[in-house]
Coordinates of C-alpha atoms and ligand atoms in Angstrom, one line a residue:
X156 CA -135.2 185.9 44.1
X157 CA -137.7 185.5 41.3
X158 CA -137.5 181.6 41.1
X159 CA -137.7 179.2 38.1
X160 CA -138.6 176.0 39.7
X161 CA -136.3 173.3 39.0
X162 CA -137.0 169.9 39.7
X163 CA -133.6 168.6 39.0
X164 CA -132.2 170.7 41.9
X165 CA -132.6 168.6 44.4
X166 CA -131.2 165.4 42.8
X167 CA -128.3 167.6 41.8
X168 CA -127.4 168.4 45.0
X169 CA -127.4 165.2 46.1
X170 CA -125.1 163.9 43.8
X171 CA -122.0 166.0 44.7
X172 CA -122.1 165.2 49.0
X173 CA -118.2 166.6 48.4
X174 CA -119.5 169.8 48.2
X175 CA -123.0 169.7 49.7
X176 CA -122.2 169.5 53.0
X177 CA -124.3 166.4 54.6
X178 CA -125.0 165.9 58.4
X179 CA -124.1 169.7 58.7
X180 CA -124.0 168.8 62.5
X181 CA -120.3 166.5 62.3
X182 CA -119.2 168.6 61.7
X183 CA -119.6 171.2 64.8
X184 CA -116.5 172.7 65.8
X185 CA -114.2 170.8 63.6
X186 CA -114.8 171.7 60.0
X187 CA -110.9 171.0 60.1
X188 CA -112.1 168.3 58.8
X189 CA -113.7 169.4 56.0
X190 CA -111.7 171.6 54.6
X191 CA -108.8 169.9 55.3
X192 CA -107.0 172.4 56.5
X193 CA -106.3 175.1 59.6
X194 CA -107.7 178.3 57.5
X195 CA -110.0 180.5 59.0
X196 CA -113.8 179.8 57.8
X197 CA -115.7 182.5 56.0
X198 CA -119.9 182.2 55.2
X199 CA -121.8 184.0 53.8
X200 CA -125.6 183.9 54.5
X201 CA -128.2 183.7 51.7
X202 CA -125.7 183.2 49.2
X203 CA -128.5 182.9 46.5
X204 CA -127.0 182.4 43.0
X205 CA -123.2 182.5 44.3
X206 CA -121.7 184.8 43.1
X207 CA -120.0 186.5 45.7
X208 CA -119.3 183.8 47.5
X209 CA -117.4 181.8 44.2
X210 CA -115.3 184.9 43.4
X211 CA -114.4 185.4 46.6
X212 CA -113.3 181.8 46.9
X213 CA -111.1 182.0 44.2
X214 CA -109.4 185.3 45.3
X215 CA -108.5 184.2 48.5
X216 CA -107.5 180.2 48.3
X217 CA -106.2 180.6 52.0
X218 CA -109.6 181.1 53.4
X219 CA -111.9 178.9 53.7
X220 CA -115.9 180.3 52.5
X221 CA -119.5 178.5 53.1
X222 CA -122.4 179.3 51.4
X223 CA -125.4 179.3 53.5
X224 CA -128.6 179.5 51.2
X225 CA -132.1 178.2 51.7
X226 CA -134.0 177.8 48.4
X227 CA -132.5 174.9 46.5
X228 CA -133.4 176.2 43.2
X229 CA -131.1 178.9 43.8
X230 CA -128.3 177.1 45.8
X231 CA -128.2 174.9 42.9
X232 CA -127.1 177.7 41.2
X233 CA -123.9 177.6 43.3
X234 CA -123.1 174.2 42.8
X235 CA -123.3 174.6 38.7
X236 CA -120.1 177.3 39.1
X237 CA -118.6 175.2 41.5
X238 CA -118.7 171.8 39.4
X239 CA -117.3 174.4 36.7
X240 CA -113.6 175.6 38.7
X241 CA -114.1 172.9 42.0
X242 CA -112.3 175.3 44.3
X243 CA -110.6 173.0 47.4
X244 CA -111.9 176.2 49.6
X245 CA -116.0 176.0 49.1
X246 CA -118.1 174.3 50.1
X247 CA -122.0 174.5 50.4
X248 CA -124.3 174.3 52.8
X249 CA -128.3 174.2 52.0
X250 CA -129.8 175.6 55.1
X251 CA -131.6 178.5 56.8
X252 CA -129.6 180.4 58.4
X253 CA -131.6 180.4 61.6
X254 CA -129.8 178.2 63.2
X255 CA -126.6 178.2 62.4
X256 CA -125.5 177.2 65.8
X257 CA -126.8 173.8 65.1
X258 CA -123.5 173.0 62.7
X259 CA -121.1 175.3 64.2
X260 CA -119.9 175.8 67.6
X261 CA -118.4 178.3 68.8
X262 CA -115.2 180.2 67.7
X263 CA -115.6 178.2 64.2
X264 CA -116.5 181.0 61.6
X265 CA -113.8 184.6 61.7
X266 CA -116.5 186.1 59.3
X267 CA -120.1 186.6 58.1
X268 CA -121.4 188.4 55.4
X269 CA -124.5 189.3 54.6
X270 CA -125.3 190.2 51.1
X271 CA -128.7 192.2 50.3
X272 CA -130.5 189.9 52.6
X273 CA -134.4 190.2 52.3
X274 CA -135.6 193.2 53.9
X275 CA -139.3 192.2 55.0
X276 CA -139.9 195.5 55.4
X277 CA -143.3 194.5 57.1
X278 CA -143.2 194.8 60.9
X279 CA -145.0 191.4 61.6
X280 CA -142.1 190.4 59.8
X281 CA -139.2 192.1 62.2
X282 CA -138.1 188.6 63.3
X283 CA -137.0 187.3 59.3
X284 CA -134.8 189.8 58.7
X285 CA -130.8 188.2 58.9
X286 CA -130.0 191.0 61.1
X287 CA -132.7 191.0 63.6
X288 CA -131.6 190.4 67.6
X289 CA -132.2 186.9 67.1
X290 CA -130.1 186.2 64.3
X291 CA -127.4 188.1 65.4
X292 CA -127.2 185.6 68.6
X293 CA -127.2 183.2 66.3
X294 CA -123.6 184.9 64.9
X295 CA -122.2 185.7 68.4
X296 CA -122.7 182.3 69.2
X297 CA -120.3 181.1 66.5
X298 CA -117.8 183.5 65.6
X299 CA -114.3 184.1 67.2
X300 CA -113.2 187.2 68.4
X301 CA -113.6 190.0 67.0
X302 CA -114.6 188.2 64.2
X303 CA -117.1 190.3 61.6
X304 CA -119.6 190.8 60.0
X305 CA -119.8 192.6 56.8
X306 CA -123.3 193.6 55.1
X307 CA -124.3 195.0 51.9
X308 CA -127.7 196.7 50.9
X309 CA -129.9 198.6 48.1
X310 CA -132.5 198.7 50.8
X311 CA -132.1 202.0 52.6
X312 CA -134.8 201.2 55.6
X313 CA -132.8 197.1 56.2
X314 CA -130.0 199.1 56.6
X315 CA -130.9 201.8 58.9
X316 CA -132.8 199.0 61.2
X317 CA -129.7 196.6 60.7
X318 CA -127.4 199.6 62.3
X319 CA -130.0 200.2 64.9
X320 CA -130.5 196.3 65.8
X321 CA -126.5 195.8 66.1
X322 CA -125.3 198.4 68.4
X323 CA -128.6 198.0 70.4
X324 CA -127.6 194.7 70.8
X325 CA -123.9 195.8 72.1
X326 CA -121.9 195.8 68.8
X327 CA -119.2 197.7 67.8
X328 CA -119.9 199.3 64.1
X329 CA -116.7 199.5 62.6
X330 CA -117.2 201.3 59.6
X331 CA -120.5 202.2 57.9
X332 CA -120.0 203.4 53.6
X333 CA -123.5 205.5 52.8
X334 CA -122.0 205.4 49.2
X335 CA -119.8 202.3 48.8
X336 CA -120.2 202.8 45.0
X337 CA -118.9 206.6 45.1
X338 CA -116.2 205.6 47.8
X339 CA -112.3 204.5 47.8
X340 CA -113.2 201.3 49.3
X341 CA -111.0 198.6 47.2
X342 CA -112.0 195.0 46.4
X343 CA -115.3 195.2 46.2
X344 CA -116.7 192.2 45.1
X345 CA -120.6 192.6 43.6
X346 CA -122.8 190.2 44.0
X347 CA -125.9 189.1 41.7
X348 CA -128.2 191.9 43.0
X349 CA -125.6 194.2 43.8
X350 CA -125.2 194.2 39.7
X351 CA -128.9 195.1 39.2
X352 CA -129.6 197.6 41.9
X353 CA -126.2 199.4 41.0
X354 CA -127.0 199.6 37.4
X355 CA -130.4 200.9 37.8
X356 CA -128.7 203.6 39.8
X357 CA -129.2 202.7 43.0
X358 CA -126.9 203.9 46.2
X359 CA -125.2 200.7 48.3
X360 CA -124.9 201.0 52.1
X361 CA -122.7 198.3 53.6
X362 CA -121.6 198.3 57.4
X363 CA -118.7 196.1 59.0
X364 CA -119.6 195.4 62.9
X365 CA -118.0 193.1 65.1
X366 CA -119.5 191.9 68.9
X367 CA -117.5 193.1 71.9
X368 CA -115.3 190.9 73.9
Ligands
LIG1638 N1 -127.1 187.8 48.8 C1 -127.1 187.5 46.9 C2 -127.0 188.7 46.4 O1 -126.3 189.9 46.6 O2 -127.0 188.8 45.0 C3 -128.9 187.1 46.7 C4 -130.0 187.8 47.4 S1 -131.3 187.7 48.0 C5 -132.4 189.3 47.6 C6 -131.7 187.0 49.7 C7 -131.4 185.4 49.3 O3 -131.5 185.0 51.1 C8 -131.9 184.6 48.7 O4 -131.9 183.4 47.5 C9 -132.8 184.0 50.0 O5 -133.8 182.3 49.6 C10 -131.7 184.1 50.7 N2 -132.9 183.5 52.6 C11 -133.1 184.5 53.6 N3 -133.7 183.8 54.1 C12 -133.0 183.0 54.4 C13 -132.4 182.5 55.6 N4 -132.9 182.5 56.5 N5 -131.5 181.2 55.8 C14 -130.5 181.1 54.2 N6 -131.3 181.5 53.9 C15 -131.9 183.2 53.2

């Protein structure tokens, strides 16, 4: 993600605690209180500027969504969209997805989306990949029984790594798409990166997987 420095971003995030969760630890095991209902919660780790999650939240009002993003100058774009559309089922969490079990208890989360995660192609950076075993362990610690991970990327190397990592971890691969945009998959909501890469002719890979009980 190319970064444009936005010195005002942190201030704007601080000004909107109704959408940007502060002290997320307090909601661990009790996110119903934050959303005011018992609807299932889906998270996206590495939401970027938020096209996917905001469109998902519009499309599925009976699901609660949490956008998780590390970078201040990027996550502020999600807040800017939310300040236009005010979706009651969308919250924003400004943090690193590497320690999700600080904020979520087992079964707090019903689905996890990973979209066009940074590929970290060098072997010495394997641990930073969002589908490496330490991240899978975090996901397993917070997801409901049979809750799914949905992953999309245009990066063949990261996709192959993720298939191997998930199956070696013991996850069940429910479905795999080797060319999503040429498939009969319905209801795909495109991310910013997906739009950009698809336009350049890149093939889009997708998988759905879950942890066995
Ligand atoms: N998902 C968006 C899309 O498809 O358009 C953005 C893709 S961009 C390549 C990856 C995003 O993941 C970046 O915004 C980056 O800051 C974020 N990211 C990378 N590692 C992360 C982590 N450990 N926790 C939270 N966000 C992370």
